[in-house]
Amino acid sequence: MMRKKSNIVVGLTTFNNEMLRISVPALGKLRQKIMLIIHNDNPMTTVNRRQIRRLGYCGDLHIINASESVGLMRARMNIVRAAYDIMAPDWFVFCDDDDMLINLDIPDVSDDNYAIIQNALIIRHRVCDLIRAIENPNDIIPDGENIELARPNIGMVGNPIRADILHKMCNILDSIMDAIQQSDTNIDYCPPIDAIMWSFVNIYAKHKNPNAVLIYMNDIGYIKTEIDTARIKYNRLARPARNVQEQYRRIIAKYDAVFSAALNAAALRG
């Protein structure tokens, strides 16, 4: 499949800034020219350009240091807005601060293809695997236990998404953030923001274009670090105490209903 030169924004969200030692060096090794936008959601710290350069990234860079913590969804929305203030991007790819984006080849795809799904490796248990991946991402292979292959990698991180889809989706989200925040306060665990936003992308893309479809590339583009097994995060349970998948399915459906209602209302207004 032919590759296409595109304006690509990589949106990197961080709170525990020490994790940038994992994500940023990998970005410095990418062959593609990108604009890196970092959103630091920790108001007690400051991320600066010198820090990022020392970690090995020398390309185009914009840093947002939040004055208050806004959470993952708003952080990603802020990245999208900032990108459109700087340039007219074609694609967005999001990355978490403890993960590695290792491939950004963009194929020449149809306008109906709103996202490119790839594969990912998941580091589950051993710190030595993480260290090896940082030094050389090609040095780790899935073994089904310590390193798993996610084929495909479904979600916001590691997958190129059309910039115009994200930009317009964020405009809709702006109108319902109060309702979303209210939904957040009614649950005792961290909501699956990545899965929720991915669902929004799919809903919006198909609302805008009934012919919109995903396309799959059988390449490994991302390495996820899932060694952290903390039970409590951000003063909540990291995940539901029981029936995890069913709980997630219900909360995603609840968010989807709010988003779809906002889409329909916007369509009625013209």
PDB file of N, CA, C and O in Angstrom, residues 95-155:
ATOM      1  N   CYS A  95      -1.207   9.470  22.117  1.00  0.00           N
ATOM      2  CA  CYS A  95      -0.255   8.595  22.802  1.00  0.00           C
ATOM      3  C   CYS A  95      -0.325   8.898  24.292  1.00  0.00           C
ATOM      4  O   CYS A  95      -0.412  10.060  24.692  1.00  0.00           O
ATOM      5  N   ASP A  96      -0.319   7.858  25.129  1.00  0.00           N
ATOM      6  CA  ASP A  96      -0.226   8.045  26.568  1.00  0.00           C
ATOM      7  C   ASP A  96       1.239   8.163  26.974  1.00  0.00           C
ATOM      8  O   ASP A  96       2.134   7.633  26.290  1.00  0.00           O
ATOM      9  N   ASP A  97       1.486   8.818  28.102  1.00  0.00           N
ATOM     10  CA  ASP A  97       2.879   9.106  28.467  1.00  0.00           C
ATOM     11  C   ASP A  97       3.686   7.875  28.842  1.00  0.00           C
ATOM     12  O   ASP A  97       4.922   7.902  28.810  1.00  0.00           O
ATOM     13  N   ASP A  98       3.022   6.752  29.183  1.00  0.00           N
ATOM     14  CA  ASP A  98       3.759   5.539  29.538  1.00  0.00           C
ATOM     15  C   ASP A  98       3.744   4.497  28.420  1.00  0.00           C
ATOM     16  O   ASP A  98       4.075   3.331  28.640  1.00  0.00           O
ATOM     17  N   ASP A  99       3.367   4.916  27.208  1.00  0.00           N
ATOM     18  CA  ASP A  99       3.335   4.033  26.042  1.00  0.00           C
ATOM     19  C   ASP A  99       4.320   4.513  24.988  1.00  0.00           C
ATOM     20  O   ASP A  99       4.922   5.589  25.123  1.00  0.00           O
ATOM     21  N   MET A 100       4.461   3.726  23.915  1.00  0.00           N
ATOM     22  CA  MET A 100       5.387   4.065  22.840  1.00  0.00           C
ATOM     23  C   MET A 100       4.709   3.976  21.486  1.00  0.00           C
ATOM     24  O   MET A 100       4.149   2.936  21.134  1.00  0.00           O
ATOM     25  N   LEU A 101       4.739   5.071  20.755  1.00  0.00           N
ATOM     26  CA  LEU A 101       4.269   5.103  19.370  1.00  0.00           C
ATOM     27  C   LEU A 101       5.471   4.799  18.485  1.00  0.00           C
ATOM     28  O   LEU A 101       6.438   5.557  18.477  1.00  0.00           O
ATOM     29  N   ILE A 102       5.429   3.690  17.749  1.00  0.00           N
ATOM     30  CA  ILE A 102       6.629   3.234  17.046  1.00  0.00           C
ATOM     31  C   ILE A 102       6.484   3.210  15.532  1.00  0.00           C
ATOM     32  O   ILE A 102       7.459   2.952  14.825  1.00  0.00           O
ATOM     33  N   ASN A 103       5.281   3.469  15.008  1.00  0.00           N
ATOM     34  CA  ASN A 103       5.101   3.471  13.553  1.00  0.00           C
ATOM     35  C   ASN A 103       4.000   4.459  13.198  1.00  0.00           C
ATOM     36  O   ASN A 103       2.907   4.414  13.769  1.00  0.00           O
ATOM     37  N   LEU A 104       4.285   5.354  12.256  1.00  0.00           N
ATOM     38  CA  LEU A 104       3.304   6.349  11.842  1.00  0.00           C
ATOM     39  C   LEU A 104       3.146   6.385  10.325  1.00  0.00           C
ATOM     40  O   LEU A 104       2.867   7.437   9.763  1.00  0.00           O
ATOM     41  N   ASP A 105       3.316   5.258   9.672  1.00  0.00           N
ATOM     42  CA  ASP A 105       3.092   5.207   8.229  1.00  0.00           C
ATOM     43  C   ASP A 105       1.614   5.429   7.939  1.00  0.00           C
ATOM     44  O   ASP A 105       0.746   4.741   8.496  1.00  0.00           O
ATOM     45  N   ILE A 106       1.322   6.407   7.105  1.00  0.00           N
ATOM     46  CA  ILE A 106      -0.061   6.704   6.718  1.00  0.00           C
ATOM     47  C   ILE A 106      -0.265   6.256   5.283  1.00  0.00           C
ATOM     48  O   ILE A 106       0.335   6.811   4.360  1.00  0.00           O
ATOM     49  N   PRO A 107      -1.108   5.242   5.052  1.00  0.00           N
ATOM     50  CA  PRO A 107      -1.334   4.803   3.673  1.00  0.00           C
ATOM     51  C   PRO A 107      -2.203   5.792   2.916  1.00  0.00           C
ATOM     52  O   PRO A 107      -2.897   6.631   3.503  1.00  0.00           O
ATOM     53  N   ASP A 108      -2.165   5.710   1.609  1.00  0.00           N
ATOM     54  CA  ASP A 108      -3.004   6.544   0.750  1.00  0.00           C
ATOM     55  C   ASP A 108      -4.385   5.896   0.703  1.00  0.00           C
ATOM     56  O   ASP A 108      -4.620   4.955  -0.047  1.00  0.00           O
ATOM     57  N   VAL A 109      -5.301   6.394   1.534  1.00  0.00           N
ATOM     58  CA  VAL A 109      -6.594   5.746   1.698  1.00  0.00           C
ATOM     59  C   VAL A 109      -7.711   6.631   1.161  1.00  0.00           C
ATOM     60  O   VAL A 109      -7.536   7.814   0.881  1.00  0.00           O
ATOM     61  N   SER A 110      -8.887   6.032   1.049  1.00  0.00           N
ATOM     62  CA  SER A 110     -10.068   6.742   0.574  1.00  0.00           C
ATOM     63  C   SER A 110     -10.494   7.810   1.580  1.00  0.00           C
ATOM     64  O   SER A 110     -10.257   7.698   2.782  1.00  0.00           O
ATOM     65  N   ASP A 111     -11.178   8.833   1.090  1.00  0.00           N
ATOM     66  CA  ASP A 111     -11.731   9.861   1.969  1.00  0.00           C
ATOM     67  C   ASP A 111     -12.771   9.284   2.925  1.00  0.00           C
ATOM     68  O   ASP A 111     -13.071   9.881   3.960  1.00  0.00           O
ATOM     69  N   ASP A 112     -13.337   8.124   2.582  1.00  0.00           N
ATOM     70  CA  ASP A 112     -14.324   7.482   3.451  1.00  0.00           C
ATOM     71  C   ASP A 112     -13.671   6.799   4.656  1.00  0.00           C
ATOM     72  O   ASP A 112     -14.379   6.432   5.603  1.00  0.00           O
ATOM     73  N   ASN A 113     -12.354   6.591   4.597  1.00  0.00           N
ATOM     74  CA  ASN A 113     -11.642   5.947   5.716  1.00  0.00           C
ATOM     75  C   ASN A 113     -11.303   6.997   6.763  1.00  0.00           C
ATOM     76  O   ASN A 113     -10.437   7.834   6.558  1.00  0.00           O
ATOM     77  N   TYR A 114     -11.989   6.941   7.909  1.00  0.00           N
ATOM     78  CA  TYR A 114     -11.825   7.987   8.919  1.00  0.00           C
ATOM     79  C   TYR A 114     -10.810   7.636   9.998  1.00  0.00           C
ATOM     80  O   TYR A 114     -10.433   8.495  10.796  1.00  0.00           O
ATOM     81  N   ALA A 115     -10.352   6.408  10.021  1.00  0.00           N
ATOM     82  CA  ALA A 115      -9.310   6.015  10.980  1.00  0.00           C
ATOM     83  C   ALA A 115      -8.594   4.782  10.451  1.00  0.00           C
ATOM     84  O   ALA A 115      -9.160   4.001   9.672  1.00  0.00           O
ATOM     85  N   ILE A 116      -7.350   4.635  10.867  1.00  0.00           N
ATOM     86  CA  ILE A 116      -6.511   3.510  10.433  1.00  0.00           C
ATOM     87  C   ILE A 116      -6.169   2.680  11.673  1.00  0.00           C
ATOM     88  O   ILE A 116      -5.454   3.144  12.565  1.00  0.00           O
ATOM     89  N   ILE A 117      -6.704   1.472  11.726  1.00  0.00           N
ATOM     90  CA  ILE A 117      -6.482   0.593  12.867  1.00  0.00           C
ATOM     91  C   ILE A 117      -5.239  -0.246  12.622  1.00  0.00           C
ATOM     92  O   ILE A 117      -5.074  -0.836  11.555  1.00  0.00           O
ATOM     93  N   GLN A 118      -4.368  -0.316  13.618  1.00  0.00           N
ATOM     94  CA  GLN A 118      -3.167  -1.131  13.528  1.00  0.00           C
ATOM     95  C   GLN A 118      -3.140  -2.129  14.689  1.00  0.00           C
ATOM     96  O   GLN A 118      -4.142  -2.325  15.373  1.00  0.00           O
ATOM     97  N   ASN A 119      -2.013  -2.747  14.908  1.00  0.00           N
ATOM     98  CA  ASN A 119      -1.826  -3.677  16.023  1.00  0.00           C
ATOM     99  C   ASN A 119      -1.000  -3.011  17.117  1.00  0.00           C
ATOM    100  O   ASN A 119      -0.373  -1.971  16.909  1.00  0.00           O
ATOM    101  N   ALA A 120      -0.995  -3.633  18.285  1.00  0.00           N
ATOM    102  CA  ALA A 120      -0.193  -3.132  19.402  1.00  0.00           C
ATOM    103  C   ALA A 120       0.389  -4.298  20.185  1.00  0.00           C
ATOM    104  O   ALA A 120      -0.176  -5.396  20.201  1.00  0.00           O
ATOM    105  N   LEU A 121       1.515  -4.039  20.820  1.00  0.00           N
ATOM    106  CA  LEU A 121       2.074  -4.970  21.794  1.00  0.00           C
ATOM    107  C   LEU A 121       1.733  -4.440  23.185  1.00  0.00           C
ATOM    108  O   LEU A 121       1.774  -3.238  23.424  1.00  0.00           O
ATOM    109  N   ILE A 122       1.404  -5.359  24.105  1.00  0.00           N
ATOM    110  CA  ILE A 122       1.057  -4.989  25.480  1.00  0.00           C
ATOM    111  C   ILE A 122       2.042  -5.635  26.432  1.00  0.00           C
ATOM    112  O   ILE A 122       2.141  -6.870  26.485  1.00  0.00           O
ATOM    113  N   ILE A 123       2.792  -4.811  27.156  1.00  0.00           N
ATOM    114  CA  ILE A 123       3.734  -5.305  28.162  1.00  0.00           C
ATOM    115  C   ILE A 123       2.970  -5.454  29.471  1.00  0.00           C
ATOM    116  O   ILE A 123       2.480  -4.471  30.025  1.00  0.00           O
ATOM    117  N   ARG A 124       2.883  -6.695  29.965  1.00  0.00           N
ATOM    118  CA  ARG A 124       1.997  -6.988  31.091  1.00  0.00           C
ATOM    119  C   ARG A 124       2.693  -7.021  32.454  1.00  0.00           C
ATOM    120  O   ARG A 124       2.125  -6.567  33.444  1.00  0.00           O
ATOM    121  N   HIS A 125       3.874  -7.606  32.545  1.00  0.00           N
ATOM    122  CA  HIS A 125       4.391  -7.951  33.870  1.00  0.00           C
ATOM    123  C   HIS A 125       5.805  -7.463  34.157  1.00  0.00           C
ATOM    124  O   HIS A 125       6.071  -6.982  35.254  1.00  0.00           O
ATOM    125  N   ARG A 126       6.727  -7.605  33.225  1.00  0.00           N
ATOM    126  CA  ARG A 126       8.145  -7.489  33.554  1.00  0.00           C
ATOM    127  C   ARG A 126       8.731  -6.138  33.171  1.00  0.00           C
ATOM    128  O   ARG A 126       8.580  -5.680  32.036  1.00  0.00           O
ATOM    129  N   VAL A 127       9.409  -5.528  34.130  1.00  0.00           N
ATOM    130  CA  VAL A 127      10.072  -4.246  33.876  1.00  0.00           C
ATOM    131  C   VAL A 127      11.173  -4.419  32.836  1.00  0.00           C
ATOM    132  O   VAL A 127      11.420  -3.516  32.031  1.00  0.00           O
ATOM    133  N   CYS A 128      11.822  -5.581  32.815  1.00  0.00           N
ATOM    134  CA  CYS A 128      12.901  -5.800  31.852  1.00  0.00           C
ATOM    135  C   CYS A 128      12.389  -5.713  30.418  1.00  0.00           C
ATOM    136  O   CYS A 128      13.093  -5.223  29.527  1.00  0.00           O
ATOM    137  N   ASP A 129      11.145  -6.148  30.181  1.00  0.00           N
ATOM    138  CA  ASP A 129      10.563  -6.018  28.837  1.00  0.00           C
ATOM    139  C   ASP A 129      10.362  -4.556  28.472  1.00  0.00           C
ATOM    140  O   ASP A 129      10.585  -4.152  27.326  1.00  0.00           O
ATOM    141  N   LEU A 130       9.947  -3.752  29.448  1.00  0.00           N
ATOM    142  CA  LEU A 130       9.759  -2.323  29.210  1.00  0.00           C
ATOM    143  C   LEU A 130      11.090  -1.654  28.892  1.00  0.00           C
ATOM    144  O   LEU A 130      11.180  -0.851  27.948  1.00  0.00           O
ATOM    145  N   ILE A 131      12.128  -1.991  29.636  1.00  0.00           N
ATOM    146  CA  ILE A 131      13.445  -1.402  29.393  1.00  0.00           C
ATOM    147  C   ILE A 131      13.953  -1.775  28.003  1.00  0.00           C
ATOM    148  O   ILE A 131      14.481  -0.929  27.269  1.00  0.00           O
ATOM    149  N   ARG A 132      13.766  -3.026  27.625  1.00  0.00           N
ATOM    150  CA  ARG A 132      14.190  -3.461  26.288  1.00  0.00           C
ATOM    151  C   ARG A 132      13.425  -2.724  25.203  1.00  0.00           C
ATOM    152  O   ARG A 132      13.976  -2.344  24.175  1.00  0.00           O
ATOM    153  N   ALA A 133      12.136  -2.498  25.424  1.00  0.00           N
ATOM    154  CA  ALA A 133      11.320  -1.793  24.435  1.00  0.00           C
ATOM    155  C   ALA A 133      11.771  -0.351  24.292  1.00  0.00           C
ATOM    156  O   ALA A 133      11.798   0.188  23.179  1.00  0.00           O
ATOM    157  N   ILE A 134      12.119   0.304  25.409  1.00  0.00           N
ATOM    158  CA  ILE A 134      12.595   1.684  25.352  1.00  0.00           C
ATOM    159  C   ILE A 134      13.889   1.768  24.545  1.00  0.00           C
ATOM    160  O   ILE A 134      14.073   2.668  23.725  1.00  0.00           O
ATOM    161  N   GLU A 135      14.782   0.808  24.766  1.00  0.00           N
ATOM    162  CA  GLU A 135      16.064   0.809  24.063  1.00  0.00           C
ATOM    163  C   GLU A 135      15.901   0.455  22.591  1.00  0.00           C
ATOM    164  O   GLU A 135      16.540   1.053  21.727  1.00  0.00           O
ATOM    165  N   ASN A 136      15.038  -0.524  22.304  1.00  0.00           N
ATOM    166  CA  ASN A 136      14.825  -0.952  20.917  1.00  0.00           C
ATOM    167  C   ASN A 136      13.449  -1.603  20.799  1.00  0.00           C
ATOM    168  O   ASN A 136      13.284  -2.765  21.169  1.00  0.00           O
ATOM    169  N   PRO A 137      12.442  -0.873  20.302  1.00  0.00           N
ATOM    170  CA  PRO A 137      11.083  -1.428  20.217  1.00  0.00           C
ATOM    171  C   PRO A 137      11.000  -2.714  19.404  1.00  0.00           C
ATOM    172  O   PRO A 137      10.098  -3.531  19.623  1.00  0.00           O
ATOM    173  N   ASN A 138      11.916  -2.896  18.468  1.00  0.00           N
ATOM    174  CA  ASN A 138      11.883  -4.100  17.639  1.00  0.00           C
ATOM    175  C   ASN A 138      12.473  -5.316  18.341  1.00  0.00           C
ATOM    176  O   ASN A 138      12.475  -6.412  17.786  1.00  0.00           O
ATOM    177  N   ASP A 139      12.952  -5.112  19.574  1.00  0.00           N
ATOM    178  CA  ASP A 139      13.632  -6.175  20.306  1.00  0.00           C
ATOM    179  C   ASP A 139      12.679  -7.004  21.150  1.00  0.00           C
ATOM    180  O   ASP A 139      13.108  -7.938  21.822  1.00  0.00           O
ATOM    181  N   ILE A 140      11.391  -6.654  21.169  1.00  0.00           N
ATOM    182  CA  ILE A 140      10.443  -7.433  21.961  1.00  0.00           C
ATOM    183  C   ILE A 140       9.447  -8.119  21.043  1.00  0.00           C
ATOM    184  O   ILE A 140       9.014  -7.560  20.031  1.00  0.00           O
ATOM    185  N   ILE A 141       9.107  -9.347  21.399  1.00  0.00           N
ATOM    186  CA  ILE A 141       8.161 -10.132  20.611  1.00  0.00           C
ATOM    187  C   ILE A 141       7.110 -10.710  21.552  1.00  0.00           C
ATOM    188  O   ILE A 141       7.379 -10.989  22.719  1.00  0.00           O
ATOM    189  N   PRO A 142       5.888 -10.869  21.077  1.00  0.00           N
ATOM    190  CA  PRO A 142       4.827 -11.388  21.949  1.00  0.00           C
ATOM    191  C   PRO A 142       5.066 -12.844  22.326  1.00  0.00           C
ATOM    192  O   PRO A 142       5.484 -13.651  21.498  1.00  0.00           O
ATOM    193  N   ASP A 143       4.806 -13.154  23.605  1.00  0.00           N
ATOM    194  CA  ASP A 143       4.925 -14.535  24.063  1.00  0.00           C
ATOM    195  C   ASP A 143       3.608 -15.052  24.631  1.00  0.00           C
ATOM    196  O   ASP A 143       3.541 -16.173  25.131  1.00  0.00           O
ATOM    197  N   GLY A 144       2.564 -14.235  24.562  1.00  0.00           N
ATOM    198  CA  GLY A 144       1.252 -14.658  25.023  1.00  0.00           C
ATOM    199  C   GLY A 144       1.028 -14.523  26.514  1.00  0.00           C
ATOM    200  O   GLY A 144      -0.084 -14.713  26.999  1.00  0.00           O
ATOM    201  N   GLU A 145       2.069 -14.159  27.254  1.00  0.00           N
ATOM    202  CA  GLU A 145       1.927 -14.018  28.710  1.00  0.00           C
ATOM    203  C   GLU A 145       2.472 -12.681  29.189  1.00  0.00           C
ATOM    204  O   GLU A 145       1.739 -11.843  29.722  1.00  0.00           O
ATOM    205  N   ASN A 146       3.766 -12.474  29.009  1.00  0.00           N
ATOM    206  CA  ASN A 146       4.384 -11.223  29.459  1.00  0.00           C
ATOM    207  C   ASN A 146       4.215 -10.101  28.432  1.00  0.00           C
ATOM    208  O   ASN A 146       4.100  -8.928  28.795  1.00  0.00           O
ATOM    209  N   ILE A 147       4.217 -10.487  27.173  1.00  0.00           N
ATOM    210  CA  ILE A 147       3.999  -9.535  26.077  1.00  0.00           C
ATOM    211  C   ILE A 147       2.916 -10.104  25.179  1.00  0.00           C
ATOM    212  O   ILE A 147       3.076 -11.180  24.610  1.00  0.00           O
ATOM    213  N   GLU A 148       1.811  -9.378  25.084  1.00  0.00           N
ATOM    214  CA  GLU A 148       0.682  -9.843  24.285  1.00  0.00           C
ATOM    215  C   GLU A 148       0.556  -9.023  23.010  1.00  0.00           C
ATOM    216  O   GLU A 148       0.916  -7.846  22.978  1.00  0.00           O
ATOM    217  N   LEU A 149       0.023  -9.653  21.986  1.00  0.00           N
ATOM    218  CA  LEU A 149      -0.261  -8.967  20.729  1.00  0.00           C
ATOM    219  C   LEU A 149      -1.746  -8.634  20.675  1.00  0.00           C
ATOM    220  O   LEU A 149      -2.592  -9.534  20.760  1.00  0.00           O
ATOM    221  N   ALA A 150      -2.070  -7.356  20.585  1.00  0.00           N
ATOM    222  CA  ALA A 150      -3.455  -6.915  20.386  1.00  0.00           C
ATOM    223  C   ALA A 150      -3.664  -6.722  18.898  1.00  0.00           C
ATOM    224  O   ALA A 150      -3.149  -5.777  18.311  1.00  0.00           O
ATOM    225  N   ARG A 151      -4.399  -7.618  18.276  1.00  0.00           N
ATOM    226  CA  ARG A 151      -4.638  -7.569  16.821  1.00  0.00           C
ATOM    227  C   ARG A 151      -6.140  -7.661  16.583  1.00  0.00           C
ATOM    228  O   ARG A 151      -6.709  -8.735  16.714  1.00  0.00           O
ATOM    229  N   PRO A 152      -6.793  -6.548  16.292  1.00  0.00           N
ATOM    230  CA  PRO A 152      -6.261  -5.187  16.147  1.00  0.00           C
ATOM    231  C   PRO A 152      -6.235  -4.437  17.474  1.00  0.00           C
ATOM    232  O   PRO A 152      -6.803  -4.895  18.461  1.00  0.00           O
ATOM    233  N   ASN A 153      -5.590  -3.278  17.468  1.00  0.00           N
ATOM    234  CA  ASN A 153      -5.568  -2.376  18.612  1.00  0.00           C
ATOM    235  C   ASN A 153      -6.737  -1.407  18.472  1.00  0.00           C
ATOM    236  O   ASN A 153      -6.705  -0.499  17.659  1.00  0.00           O
ATOM    237  N   ILE A 154      -7.787  -1.622  19.263  1.00  0.00           N
ATOM    238  CA  ILE A 154      -8.990  -0.813  19.151  1.00  0.00           C
ATOM    239  C   ILE A 154      -8.941   0.313  20.187  1.00  0.00           C
ATOM    240  O   ILE A 154      -8.754   0.061  21.378  1.00  0.00           O
ATOM    241  N   GLY A 155      -9.107   1.549  19.742  1.00  0.00           N
ATOM    242  CA  GLY A 155      -9.137   2.661  20.681  1.00  0.00           C
ATOM    243  C   GLY A 155      -8.485   3.908  20.113  1.00  0.00           C
ATOM    244  O   GLY A 155      -8.021   3.944  18.973  1.00  0.00           O
TER     245      GLY A 155
END
